Steps between C-alpha positions, in 0.01 A plus 500: 500500500780741592693424180189564295452829682852605398426430136178705518667791681473835325811603312549868591749543785346598833646692792688313770231519768236365264742229386557394861128479570436309178773242564392455861139435401591272207751278678402545865850608597656806661624655175712778645649745256876524454663683788829536682499131600551397137779755463667373817471142373677593177771685694563215746514239226737718297719527810515120531607474138757773561655307792512187289666696220767612748552135597555405137730794432710402801511141376617611156762730654628199694470257211853367561393375842458135410196410717315786329632413154361148539145636539441561129458876523386556143196274531425640848515856365268414212256342746509826699422702185201275438367573851526877441303479175250269670447773762437760229230273361353475850446876513225463240385148584447591866357844422764709679491767230214666315450284197472775246711609206801273445405290803169405337665254262404210725639218288839666487535541876313193624607249234841618379628635832318326782447152354797490262760591762346276765564217255849630418575508874387139537669361189832672567501362854437155354796538264724611786416181692523292183858617448598351836308181428662459159851537640483315829232237432515444126880555483465718191627852434283810509682693231443828321304306241284348775430843647407646162268208427340539842448871439344431161261244649398742777435778250312275257274349766406829663457696178287224347268486800454876514468537123219243489313689771569829322326366189197372692209741530526749786158398626637151566823610667571861606314815404478861612175645635530880454203594717654320800864570420563132555641195329262208481685166524284198427492201732610265220814708444576506873465123534721432197772743615508361854495138378809562286680645802423190707636279222820705471570502873409133523779432249727721709414292807608183320836656415549618859433147624766370262753748641470364855800266472754742357786483749712796405558868552237559232223332697204739511244250627406692816471829314305324225250349744454840664439659158254226408303546824487877444367452148245236601372742763482773236318274252249395765429863589473593132260215429271583792504874431430476126246219510313574822529881513451567132460877546775548757656778291214729600565443872789709624613263776497190282678655202771645724540166675531320165770736377702475821485120492617489137788742557622354829495145361683589178764710677550232765587250227790723387625539856485125555710449185790728590435656840712260708827522303459879482450514877807284553708710263423805715538357851723192466662541161836328529406212731183415308677487165776283645243265651305495173812418297606227740157344477524521123836323515362233735222433251782383279538558125501122473169479682242773447629630169621181337324302232600198302392665175781402260446811287594734782176696472420526868502834673783400732769263385709277721835654577809297433725415792803640315361855496672728749277619780521748784388220729781273374411185307607276785230655718208457257368157429271536201465125460382471858279809473664655804744756634745455783312678781818560701643690206190716473515577870858623470487658155197701400460577126601860549762436769512803727463748218211713390300277262478784248874572490583232248847628418598504867350157548704360215823584682424302815594139572132406463398687184140537400446304178191563289548161336339348807167655399250443221584722206212743548622583851860576402638850468743435215255422219212679335177539695212267403196638321254401770742496794415137560746238625351272240567670171807328370512198277747300298646795311697588814655156553798317360519127460785321677674178409336322793154576359411770748385847409652787689431871506 
């Protein structure tokens, strides 16, 4: 009945007080006009995005700090950009601005900003987890080609979905009602959009479950579970709000609540990705990196990063015992997947030097040797495209007479 009333509403624009009374009587809600609360909501949410931007800028400025470098900053930054554009779409979808003029193009803001970038956020998060699964579970590289293919799939899927809905009649999806200064979003469109989100995050949950047994410095299982729980909570709230409170955008309290939930959840995901190593780099920089590198060494290149692939196409190749090492070959047992713990207790990877003073470290009796680390975490080679410890394949390996492949 209410939807039919919208369609029969007169077209000339009415004043704000009359609009409020009309919406309240049509939908039986407290349709308060826009006021300072909406402005405050926009300001607070923008502040949260600003703080997150500072976090990312700090991470990029400290890109050479290996625990941060291992967090795949490029993908994380792109995910952050998707959340910002998602928020811009929310300004119209949740009725925080007067939907007149440029804002009245409902399909642009609701479909191509709100829905499109919600899907981009989900699919890029899936790819980030898939990269870890491919390297550590499937024992395959996640190369530049893999990242480009993943990006193409993300773009194709999301553009196709939105383009199909763009071509469908506005009356069946999203249309603008000038007399009410409102975007009408049909229930069928809501159900379809929410169902796709559940499918995407369900796939993400499967990947997270597969990451549970990664025993290395790149294990993100706890962070991944936290992210998954945050998103499931967000999806549940979104489903209830859109399906049960169909006209929530006309109620000031509900629309503000919906926007805050969306923004806090999306920003929290970014902080869960990189917040801990950034925190450690500020308050426990040297000790944390030393501990992180020792754990990486204990994982063993012959254990976590090895694969029997005869073509040498794995992301991490087994290191030959004859290669010189800062730990000394006699102290590292790649065949036994272990490191002499007494040696590690007496000789830390950086010795007593500042971990960032490489030249000074090279002159000590326990020099720091980048060859102990996966290639993407070394300082003496080019930086990887996606900052991932899993980007390198067979092109960076040389075959030895004993059949092994070494970096």
